[in-house]
Amino acid sequence: MIHRRLLELAGAVPGAIIALAACGTVISALHVGFAFTLAVVISALIRGEGDVVPAFLLLAILTVARGAAIWGRELLAARIGASVRIRLRARLLDRLAAVPAAERDSGATATTVIDGVEGLDPYYTRYLPQLLVVLVMPALIVALVWAQAPAAGVALAVTVAVAVCAPRVWDARLLRNGRARWERFTRLSSDYVEALQQIPLLRAFGAADRTAVRFVAQAHELRSSTMRQLRLSLVETGLSALAMHLGTVLAALAVLAAVTTGSADTTSAVVVLMLAGECFRPVQDLGTNWHAGYLGLTAVDGLDHLLSTPRVSAGNHDRPASHGTVEVTEVSYRYPGARTGVTDLSLRIDAGETVAVIGPSGSGKSTLARLLERDIDPDQGNIRVGGTDLRDYVPEARCRSIVVVPQDPVLFAWTVRDNLRLYRPDATGIDIERAARAVLVHDVVEALPDGYDTVLAENGEQLSGGQRQRLAIARALLSPAPVLVLDEVTSALDTDTERGVVDGLATHTSGRTVAIIAHRETACSHASRWIALREGRIAETGDGAPAGHVVTMPESL
């Protein structure tokens, strides 16, 4: 089965597939040459005629050549497979980088990007090349057999056609079952990843056993789907095997009948018997490679879904903002499901100004942060940073213009040093230490086994929430961006540590524009003015720190 979409996804692979098919054809031809030569040797030995030593030497040469050809094909297949996987994963990751986080299912995405792409390898490097081999070699072998015994050639031609074409009747149903199985597999993988990330929460609520029961039920559904798939696949394989064995038997009977009637000699009979098996070898290999590459066919819908997800459009402005003025003009955003994020929101933060954005939960603070990060785009209105619409920046320039630090930051399984250098790869050790000291995390890092060279666990799991937040703030301080947006970045800190971090921020963000989104007064103590949001609108503003407005926000508004 040739899937046009899979060919489009792989990019420029036709030449590579043809090269692999050429290797497969050479290998098959060497098999045929070996079988033909062996038939001649056996015939000569039966008749007691001729010197067979040269023939044995030829058999040895053919064996070595076949081994070399197989080695070359495997090497080429490995390289082409790696190239296809790298190219396709690069496309997927490029698309994912431009898709809002809310529209990504991490478990399903990981399954598709890892297992789905991996399943495409045998489809491109095994199945498609072997399909081309099947179009060539059986016909040539049938022609050779026809020359020895026409009836045997007809028998092989008919049974080869049946072995190749008959199983295709089940392809559509097999593909439907495979897609259903892939959906169950993806759902189970997604739920499993989510549960692994939330094991402490499941234990705290006594939900671990209930979750395990749900997984068992999902696993049984997946097993049932897999067994249905295997049963259908075995029927298909059985038909092919029946046709192949029947073809070999019919060819043997035909050539033996020809020998009996005197229309064929012993040599022809041995040649036909040896070539009959080789005629079906490419077909048998095609069936094996079909099942190996089948996962790629079932994963194509998931790949298509990721690649067709609307991406956040990028502009062509490739220079970072020259100043930190932020202008939000009549911006509205409504979440799917009709929940309002912000409505007709307009505000301005001048370059170098520190502004606190406060309000009760659900007032639109985090929506504003996501809009500034361009994780989502406004339904109407525009946001300008440094005088340029955020939508006009290329991603690299936008990241060097504004940095948003979320409440729950992401740390990679890299060294602490590499995590801190994320926004600024050329940061020196002195720069890194200065940023860490500013947010009171230097001593924490120094206490780790290898200091700044300690490799963190996934998302820095060996650190506390407050320590992860401080590392994320230090990382943002190293960024060259003139605008920093801090979204509840001290929520996991005690009061004394929070006060020290806020003081350090005030010192090290001089000249930068800083928007502090917070509930607690301490986090906003150095703000030059404040903006209070409620129900997605500006409810109140004031100069200085918002003393008395943060803790009692619902009542004060």
Coordinates of C-alpha atoms in Angstrom, one line a residue:
M1 CA 0.0 0.0 0.0
I2 CA 1.5 3.3 -1.1
H3 CA 0.2 6.1 1.2
R4 CA 0.6 9.5 -0.6
R5 CA 0.5 11.5 2.7
L6 CA 3.4 9.5 4.1
L7 CA 5.5 10.2 1.1
E8 CA 4.6 13.9 1.5
L9 CA 5.5 13.8 5.2
A10 CA 8.9 12.3 4.5
G11 CA 10.0 15.0 2.1
A12 CA 12.6 14.2 -0.5
V13 CA 12.9 10.4 -0.2
P14 CA 12.0 9.0 -3.7
G15 CA 15.7 8.8 -4.7
A16 CA 16.6 7.1 -1.4
I17 CA 13.7 4.6 -1.9
I18 CA 14.9 3.8 -5.4
A19 CA 18.4 3.3 -4.2
L20 CA 17.2 0.8 -1.5
A21 CA 15.0 -0.9 -4.1
A22 CA 18.1 -1.2 -6.4
C23 CA 20.0 -2.8 -3.5
G24 CA 17.1 -5.2 -2.9
T25 CA 16.9 -6.1 -6.6
V26 CA 20.6 -6.8 -6.7
I27 CA 20.3 -9.0 -3.6
S28 CA 17.3 -10.9 -5.1
A29 CA 19.2 -11.3 -8.4
L30 CA 22.1 -12.8 -6.5
H31 CA 19.7 -15.2 -4.8
V32 CA 18.4 -16.2 -8.2
G33 CA 22.0 -16.6 -9.6
F34 CA 22.9 -18.7 -6.7
A35 CA 19.8 -20.9 -7.1
F36 CA 20.4 -21.3 -10.9
T37 CA 24.1 -22.1 -10.4
L38 CA 23.3 -24.6 -7.7
A39 CA 20.6 -26.2 -9.9
V40 CA 23.2 -26.6 -12.7
V41 CA 25.7 -28.2 -10.2
I42 CA 23.1 -30.6 -8.9
S43 CA 22.1 -31.6 -12.4
A44 CA 25.7 -32.2 -13.4
L45 CA 26.3 -34.3 -10.3
I46 CA 23.2 -36.3 -11.0
R47 CA 24.3 -37.0 -14.6
G48 CA 28.0 -37.5 -13.5
E49 CA 29.1 -35.0 -16.1
G50 CA 31.6 -32.1 -16.2
D51 CA 33.9 -30.3 -13.8
V52 CA 31.9 -28.6 -11.1
V53 CA 34.8 -26.9 -9.3
P54 CA 34.3 -23.6 -11.3
A55 CA 30.6 -23.7 -10.4
F56 CA 31.4 -24.1 -6.7
L57 CA 33.8 -21.1 -7.0
L58 CA 31.0 -19.1 -8.6
L59 CA 28.7 -20.1 -5.7
A60 CA 31.3 -18.9 -3.2
I61 CA 31.6 -15.6 -5.1
L62 CA 27.8 -15.2 -5.2
T63 CA 27.6 -15.9 -1.5
V64 CA 30.2 -13.2 -0.6
A65 CA 28.6 -10.7 -3.0
R66 CA 25.2 -11.3 -1.5
G67 CA 26.5 -10.7 2.0
A68 CA 28.2 -7.5 0.9
A69 CA 25.0 -6.3 -0.8
I70 CA 22.9 -7.1 2.3
W71 CA 25.4 -5.2 4.4
G72 CA 25.3 -2.2 2.1
R73 CA 21.5 -2.2 2.0
E74 CA 21.3 -2.3 5.9
L75 CA 23.8 0.6 6.1
L76 CA 21.9 2.6 3.6
A77 CA 18.6 1.8 5.2
A78 CA 19.9 2.9 8.6
R79 CA 21.2 6.2 7.2
I80 CA 18.0 6.9 5.2
G81 CA 15.8 6.0 8.2
A82 CA 17.7 8.3 10.5
S83 CA 17.5 11.1 8.0
V84 CA 13.7 10.7 7.6
R85 CA 13.2 10.5 11.3
I86 CA 15.3 13.6 12.0
R87 CA 13.6 15.6 9.2
L88 CA 10.1 14.6 10.3
R89 CA 10.7 15.2 14.0
A90 CA 12.2 18.6 13.2
R91 CA 9.0 19.5 11.3
L92 CA 6.9 18.3 14.2
L93 CA 8.9 20.1 16.8
D94 CA 8.9 23.3 14.7
R95 CA 5.1 23.0 14.5
L96 CA 4.8 22.3 18.2
A97 CA 6.9 25.3 19.1
A98 CA 4.3 27.5 17.3
V99 CA 1.2 25.9 18.8
P100 CA -0.3 27.3 22.0
A101 CA 0.5 25.1 25.0
A102 CA -3.2 24.7 25.8
E103 CA -3.8 22.9 22.5
R104 CA -1.1 20.3 23.2
D105 CA -1.6 17.0 24.9
S106 CA 1.8 16.1 26.2
G107 CA 1.2 12.4 26.4
A108 CA -0.4 12.0 23.0
T109 CA 2.2 14.3 21.5
A110 CA 5.1 12.3 22.9
T111 CA 3.6 9.1 21.7
T112 CA 3.2 10.4 18.2
V113 CA 6.6 12.1 18.0
I114 CA 8.5 9.1 19.4
D115 CA 6.6 5.9 18.6
G116 CA 4.7 7.2 15.6
V117 CA 7.8 8.6 13.8
E118 CA 9.8 5.5 14.8
G119 CA 7.1 3.3 13.2
L120 CA 7.6 5.1 9.8
D121 CA 11.2 3.9 9.5
P122 CA 10.4 0.4 8.3
Y123 CA 7.7 1.7 6.0
Y124 CA 10.2 3.9 4.2
T125 CA 13.3 1.8 4.4
R126 CA 11.7 -1.7 4.1
Y127 CA 8.2 -1.9 2.7
L128 CA 8.4 0.7 -0.1
P129 CA 11.7 -0.5 -1.5
Q130 CA 10.6 -4.1 -1.4
L131 CA 7.4 -3.2 -3.2
L132 CA 9.5 -2.0 -6.1
V133 CA 11.6 -5.2 -6.0
V134 CA 8.3 -7.3 -6.2
L135 CA 7.3 -5.4 -9.3
V136 CA 10.6 -6.5 -11.0
M137 CA 12.0 -9.8 -9.8
P138 CA 9.1 -12.2 -9.8
A139 CA 8.4 -11.3 -13.4
L140 CA 12.0 -12.0 -14.4
I141 CA 12.0 -15.3 -12.5
V142 CA 8.7 -16.3 -14.1
A143 CA 10.3 -15.6 -17.5
L144 CA 13.3 -17.8 -16.6
V145 CA 11.0 -20.6 -15.5
W146 CA 8.8 -20.2 -18.6
A147 CA 11.9 -20.8 -20.8
Q148 CA 12.5 -24.1 -19.0
A149 CA 8.8 -25.2 -18.7
P150 CA 6.0 -23.0 -19.9
A151 CA 3.3 -24.7 -17.7
A152 CA 5.4 -24.2 -14.6
G153 CA 5.8 -20.5 -15.6
V154 CA 2.1 -20.1 -15.9
A155 CA 1.5 -21.7 -12.5
L156 CA 4.1 -19.4 -10.9
A157 CA 2.7 -16.3 -12.6
V158 CA -0.9 -16.9 -11.4
T159 CA 0.0 -17.8 -7.8
V160 CA 2.4 -14.8 -7.5
A161 CA -0.4 -12.5 -8.6
V162 CA -2.7 -14.1 -6.0
A163 CA -0.1 -13.9 -3.3
V164 CA 0.5 -10.2 -3.9
C165 CA -3.1 -9.0 -4.7
A166 CA -5.4 -11.2 -2.6
P167 CA -4.4 -9.8 0.8
R168 CA -5.1 -6.3 -0.4
V169 CA -8.8 -7.1 -0.1
W170 CA -8.3 -6.8 3.7
D171 CA -6.1 -3.7 3.7
A172 CA -8.9 -1.2 4.2
R173 CA -10.3 -3.1 7.2
L174 CA -6.8 -3.7 8.6
L175 CA -6.1 0.0 8.4
R176 CA -9.3 0.9 10.2
N177 CA -8.6 -1.6 12.9
G178 CA -5.0 -0.3 13.1
R179 CA -6.2 3.3 13.5
A180 CA -8.6 2.3 16.3
R181 CA -5.7 0.5 18.0
W182 CA -3.4 3.5 17.6
E183 CA -6.0 5.8 19.2
R184 CA -6.3 3.5 22.2
F185 CA -2.5 3.2 22.5
T186 CA -2.2 7.0 22.3
R187 CA -4.9 7.5 24.9
L188 CA -3.3 5.0 27.3
S189 CA 0.1 6.5 26.8
S190 CA -1.2 10.0 27.4
D191 CA -3.1 9.0 30.6
Y192 CA -0.1 7.1 31.8
V193 CA 2.3 10.0 31.4
E194 CA -0.2 12.3 33.2
A195 CA -0.6 9.9 36.1
L196 CA 3.2 9.4 36.4
Q197 CA 3.6 13.2 36.7
Q198 CA 0.9 13.4 39.4
I199 CA 1.7 10.3 41.6
P200 CA 2.0 12.3 44.8
L201 CA -1.4 13.9 44.2
L202 CA -3.0 10.6 43.4
R203 CA -1.6 9.1 46.6
A204 CA -2.7 12.2 48.7
F205 CA -6.3 11.8 47.5
G206 CA -6.3 8.0 47.8
A207 CA -6.9 7.7 44.0
A208 CA -3.9 5.5 43.1
D209 CA -5.9 2.3 43.2
R210 CA -8.8 3.8 41.2
T211 CA -6.4 5.0 38.6
A212 CA -4.7 1.6 38.4
V213 CA -8.1 0.0 37.8
R214 CA -8.8 2.5 35.0
F215 CA -5.4 1.7 33.4
V216 CA -6.2 -2.1 33.6
A217 CA -9.5 -1.5 31.8
Q218 CA -7.7 0.6 29.1
A219 CA -5.0 -2.0 28.8
H220 CA -7.6 -4.7 28.2
E221 CA -9.2 -2.6 25.5
L222 CA -5.9 -2.2 23.9
R223 CA -5.2 -5.9 24.1
S224 CA -8.6 -6.7 22.5
S225 CA -7.9 -4.2 19.7
T226 CA -4.5 -5.7 19.1
M227 CA -5.8 -9.3 19.0
R228 CA -8.5 -8.3 16.5
Q229 CA -5.7 -6.7 14.4
L230 CA -3.5 -9.8 14.7
R231 CA -6.4 -12.2 13.7
L232 CA -7.1 -10.2 10.6
S233 CA -3.4 -10.0 9.9
L234 CA -2.9 -13.7 10.2
V235 CA -5.7 -14.4 7.7
E236 CA -3.9 -12.1 5.3
T237 CA -0.6 -13.8 5.9
G238 CA -2.2 -17.2 5.7
L239 CA -3.6 -16.5 2.2
S240 CA -0.3 -15.3 1.0
A241 CA 1.5 -18.4 2.4
L242 CA -1.1 -20.7 0.9
A243 CA -0.7 -19.1 -2.6
M244 CA 3.1 -19.3 -2.3
H245 CA 3.2 -23.0 -1.3
L246 CA 0.5 -23.8 -3.8
G247 CA 2.6 -22.1 -6.5
T248 CA 5.7 -24.1 -5.6
V249 CA 3.8 -27.4 -5.7
L250 CA 2.0 -26.6 -9.0
A251 CA 5.3 -25.5 -10.6
A252 CA 7.0 -28.7 -9.4
L253 CA 4.1 -30.9 -10.7
A254 CA 4.1 -29.1 -14.0
V255 CA 7.9 -29.5 -14.6
L256 CA 7.8 -33.2 -13.5
A257 CA 5.0 -33.7 -16.0
A258 CA 7.1 -32.1 -18.7
V259 CA 10.0 -34.4 -17.8
T260 CA 7.7 -37.4 -18.0
T261 CA 6.5 -36.4 -21.4
G262 CA 10.0 -35.7 -22.6
S263 CA 9.4 -32.0 -23.2
A264 CA 11.9 -31.0 -20.4
D265 CA 15.1 -32.5 -19.3
T266 CA 16.5 -33.1 -15.8
T267 CA 18.4 -29.8 -15.8
S268 CA 15.2 -27.9 -16.5
A269 CA 13.4 -29.7 -13.7
V270 CA 16.1 -28.9 -11.1
V271 CA 16.3 -25.3 -12.3
V272 CA 12.5 -24.9 -12.0
L273 CA 12.4 -26.4 -8.6
M274 CA 15.2 -24.1 -7.3
L275 CA 13.8 -21.0 -8.9
A276 CA 10.2 -21.6 -7.7
G277 CA 11.2 -20.9 -4.1
E278 CA 13.2 -17.8 -5.2
C279 CA 10.2 -16.5 -7.1
F280 CA 8.2 -16.1 -3.9
R281 CA 11.1 -14.9 -1.7
P282 CA 10.5 -11.2 -2.7
V283 CA 6.8 -11.6 -2.0
Q284 CA 7.4 -13.2 1.4
D285 CA 9.8 -10.4 2.3
L286 CA 7.2 -7.9 1.2
G287 CA 4.7 -9.4 3.7
T288 CA 7.2 -9.3 6.5
N289 CA 8.1 -5.7 5.7
W290 CA 4.4 -4.7 5.4
H291 CA 3.8 -5.8 9.0
A292 CA 7.0 -4.1 10.2
G293 CA 6.0 -0.8 8.5
Y294 CA 2.3 -1.0 9.4
L295 CA 2.7 1.1 12.6
G296 CA 3.6 4.0 10.3
L297 CA 0.3 3.8 8.4
T298 CA -1.7 3.7 11.6
A299 CA 0.2 6.7 13.1
V300 CA -0.3 8.9 10.1
D301 CA -3.5 10.5 11.5
G302 CA -1.7 11.6 14.6
L303 CA 1.1 13.0 12.6
D304 CA -1.3 14.8 10.4
H305 CA -3.2 16.2 13.4
L306 CA 0.0 17.7 14.8
L307 CA 1.2 19.1 11.5
S308 CA -2.3 20.6 10.7
T309 CA -2.8 22.3 14.1
P310 CA -3.0 26.0 13.5
R311 CA 0.2 27.7 14.4
V312 CA 0.8 31.1 15.8
S313 CA 1.7 33.1 12.8
A314 CA 5.1 34.8 12.8
G315 CA 6.0 38.1 11.3
N316 CA 9.2 39.2 9.6
H317 CA 10.5 41.8 12.1
D318 CA 13.9 40.2 13.0
R319 CA 15.3 42.9 15.3
P320 CA 14.6 42.8 19.1
A321 CA 12.9 45.8 20.7
S322 CA 15.1 48.7 21.2
H323 CA 13.2 49.9 24.3
G324 CA 10.8 48.3 26.8
T325 CA 7.6 50.3 26.3
V326 CA 4.6 47.9 26.4
E327 CA 1.3 49.0 24.9
V328 CA -1.9 46.9 25.2
T329 CA -4.7 48.5 23.1
E330 CA -8.3 47.4 23.3
V331 CA -7.4 43.7 23.7
S332 CA -10.1 41.1 24.1
Y333 CA -9.6 37.3 24.4
R334 CA -12.2 34.6 25.1
Y335 CA -11.2 31.0 25.9
P336 CA -12.8 28.1 24.1
G337 CA -16.0 27.3 26.0
A338 CA -17.0 31.0 26.3
R339 CA -15.0 31.9 29.4
T340 CA -13.8 35.4 29.1
G341 CA -10.1 36.1 29.6
V342 CA -9.9 39.9 29.1
T343 CA -12.2 42.4 27.5
D344 CA -11.3 45.7 25.9
L345 CA -8.1 45.9 28.0
S346 CA -5.9 48.9 27.4
L347 CA -2.8 49.8 29.3
R348 CA 0.7 51.2 28.8
I349 CA 3.9 50.5 30.7
D350 CA 6.7 52.9 29.9
A351 CA 10.3 51.8 29.4
G352 CA 12.1 51.2 32.6
E353 CA 8.9 51.2 34.7
T354 CA 7.9 48.5 37.2
V355 CA 4.2 47.9 37.4
A356 CA 2.3 45.5 39.6
V357 CA -0.7 43.8 38.0
I358 CA -3.1 42.6 40.8
G359 CA -6.5 41.1 41.1
P360 CA -8.5 38.1 42.4
S361 CA -8.2 34.7 40.7
G362 CA -9.9 34.7 37.4
S363 CA -9.5 38.4 36.9
G364 CA -7.4 38.0 33.7
K365 CA -3.9 38.4 35.1
S366 CA -2.5 35.1 33.8
T367 CA -4.4 35.7 30.5
L368 CA -2.5 38.9 30.2
A369 CA 0.8 37.1 30.8
R370 CA 0.0 34.5 28.1
L371 CA -0.9 37.3 25.7
L372 CA 2.4 39.1 26.4
E373 CA 4.2 35.8 26.0
R374 CA 2.2 35.2 22.8
D375 CA 1.2 31.8 23.9
I376 CA -2.2 33.0 22.7
D377 CA -3.2 35.9 20.4
P378 CA -5.9 38.4 21.1
D379 CA -9.3 38.0 19.4
Q380 CA -9.2 41.7 18.8
G381 CA -6.8 44.6 19.6
N382 CA -3.0 44.5 19.6
I383 CA 0.0 44.4 21.9
R384 CA 3.1 46.4 21.0
V385 CA 6.5 45.9 22.6
G386 CA 9.2 48.5 21.7
G387 CA 6.7 50.0 19.3
T388 CA 6.3 46.8 17.3
D389 CA 3.3 44.6 17.3
L390 CA 4.1 41.3 19.0
R391 CA 2.7 39.4 16.0
D392 CA 5.2 41.1 13.7
Y393 CA 8.3 39.7 15.5
V394 CA 10.0 36.5 14.3
P395 CA 10.2 34.1 17.3
E396 CA 13.9 34.8 18.0
A397 CA 13.4 38.5 18.1
R398 CA 10.3 38.3 20.3
C399 CA 12.2 36.1 22.8
R400 CA 14.9 38.8 22.9
S401 CA 12.3 41.5 23.4
I402 CA 10.1 40.1 26.2
V403 CA 10.6 37.2 28.7
V404 CA 7.7 35.8 30.7
V405 CA 8.5 33.8 33.9
P406 CA 5.5 31.6 34.8
Q407 CA 4.5 30.5 38.3
D408 CA 5.4 26.9 37.5
P409 CA 8.6 27.2 35.5
V410 CA 10.1 24.5 33.4
L411 CA 13.7 23.3 34.0
F412 CA 15.4 20.9 31.7
A413 CA 17.3 17.7 32.6
W414 CA 20.5 19.7 31.9
T415 CA 23.1 21.1 34.2
V416 CA 22.1 24.1 36.3
R417 CA 24.5 26.2 34.3
D418 CA 23.0 25.2 30.9
N419 CA 19.5 25.9 32.3
L420 CA 20.5 29.4 33.4
R421 CA 22.1 30.0 30.0
L422 CA 18.9 29.2 28.1
Y423 CA 18.2 32.8 27.0
R424 CA 21.9 33.8 26.8
P425 CA 24.2 31.0 25.8
D426 CA 27.3 33.2 26.0
A427 CA 26.8 34.2 29.7
T428 CA 30.0 33.9 31.7
G429 CA 30.4 32.2 35.0
I430 CA 30.5 35.6 36.7
D431 CA 27.2 36.6 35.0
I432 CA 25.5 33.4 36.1
E433 CA 26.7 33.7 39.7
R434 CA 25.6 37.4 39.9
A435 CA 22.1 36.5 38.7
A436 CA 21.9 33.6 41.1
R437 CA 23.0 35.7 44.0
A438 CA 20.5 38.4 43.1
V439 CA 17.6 35.9 43.8
L440 CA 19.2 34.1 46.7
V441 CA 19.7 30.8 44.9
H442 CA 23.5 30.8 44.7
D443 CA 24.0 29.0 48.0
V444 CA 21.4 26.4 47.0
V445 CA 23.2 25.6 43.8
E446 CA 26.6 25.5 45.5
A447 CA 25.1 22.9 47.9
L448 CA 24.3 20.6 45.0
P449 CA 26.8 17.7 44.4
D450 CA 28.5 19.4 41.4
G451 CA 27.4 23.0 42.0
Y452 CA 26.4 24.7 38.7
D453 CA 27.5 21.5 36.8
T454 CA 24.9 19.4 38.6
V455 CA 22.6 17.7 36.1
L456 CA 19.0 18.3 37.2
A457 CA 16.3 15.6 37.3
E458 CA 13.3 16.1 35.0
N459 CA 11.9 19.6 35.7
G460 CA 14.4 19.9 38.6
E461 CA 12.5 17.5 40.8
Q462 CA 15.3 17.4 43.4
L463 CA 14.6 21.1 44.0
S464 CA 11.8 22.6 46.0
G465 CA 9.1 24.7 44.2
G466 CA 10.7 27.9 45.6
Q467 CA 14.2 26.9 44.4
R468 CA 12.9 26.2 40.9
Q469 CA 11.2 29.6 40.8
R470 CA 14.3 31.4 41.8
L471 CA 16.4 29.6 39.1
A472 CA 13.8 30.6 36.6
I473 CA 14.0 34.2 37.7
A474 CA 17.8 34.1 37.6
R475 CA 17.5 32.7 34.0
A476 CA 15.3 35.6 33.1
L477 CA 17.7 38.1 34.6
L478 CA 20.4 36.8 32.2
S479 CA 18.2 37.4 29.3
P480 CA 18.9 40.5 27.2
A481 CA 15.2 41.3 26.8
P482 CA 14.2 44.8 27.9
V483 CA 10.8 43.6 29.2
L484 CA 10.3 41.0 32.0
V485 CA 6.9 39.7 33.0
L486 CA 6.9 37.9 36.4
D487 CA 3.7 35.8 36.8
E488 CA 3.4 34.8 40.5
V489 CA 7.1 33.9 40.6
T490 CA 7.4 34.1 44.4
S491 CA 4.3 32.2 45.3
A492 CA 6.3 29.3 46.7
L493 CA 8.6 31.4 48.8
D494 CA 8.4 32.2 52.5
T495 CA 8.0 35.9 53.4
D496 CA 11.6 36.6 54.3
T497 CA 13.0 34.9 51.2
E498 CA 10.4 36.6 49.0
R499 CA 11.5 40.0 50.4
G500 CA 15.1 39.3 49.6
V501 CA 14.3 38.1 46.1
V502 CA 12.2 41.1 45.4
D503 CA 14.9 43.5 46.7
G504 CA 17.4 41.7 44.4
L505 CA 15.1 42.0 41.5
A506 CA 14.7 45.7 42.1
T507 CA 18.5 46.1 42.0
H508 CA 19.2 44.0 38.9
T509 CA 16.3 45.1 36.7
S510 CA 17.2 48.8 36.8
G511 CA 16.4 50.3 33.3
R512 CA 14.2 47.3 32.4
T513 CA 10.4 47.3 32.1
V514 CA 9.0 44.9 34.7
A515 CA 5.4 43.7 35.0
I516 CA 4.8 41.9 38.3
I517 CA 1.7 39.8 38.5
A518 CA 1.0 38.9 42.1
H519 CA -1.4 38.4 45.0
R520 CA 0.9 39.3 47.8
E521 CA 2.0 42.8 48.8
T522 CA 5.7 41.8 49.3
A523 CA 6.1 40.9 45.6
C524 CA 4.9 44.3 44.6
S525 CA 6.8 46.4 47.2
H526 CA 9.1 48.1 44.6
A527 CA 6.4 48.8 42.0
S528 CA 6.1 52.4 40.8
R529 CA 2.4 52.0 40.2
W530 CA -0.2 49.2 40.1
I531 CA -3.1 48.1 38.0
A532 CA -6.0 46.1 39.5
L533 CA -8.0 43.8 37.2
R534 CA -11.4 42.3 37.7
E535 CA -13.4 40.1 35.3
G536 CA -10.9 40.9 32.5
R537 CA -11.1 44.7 32.8
I538 CA -9.1 47.4 34.6
A539 CA -11.0 48.1 37.8
E540 CA -8.6 50.5 39.6
T541 CA -5.1 51.9 39.3
G542 CA -2.7 53.7 41.6
D543 CA 0.8 55.0 42.1
G544 CA 3.4 53.3 44.2
A545 CA 3.2 49.8 45.7
P546 CA -0.4 48.5 46.0
A547 CA -0.3 48.3 49.8
G548 CA -3.6 47.2 51.3
H549 CA -5.0 46.2 47.9
V550 CA -3.5 42.7 47.2
V551 CA -4.4 40.6 50.2
T552 CA -8.0 42.0 50.4
M553 CA -8.5 42.3 46.7
P554 CA -12.1 41.1 46.4
E555 CA -13.3 43.4 49.1
S556 CA -11.3 46.4 48.0
L557 CA -12.7 46.2 44.5

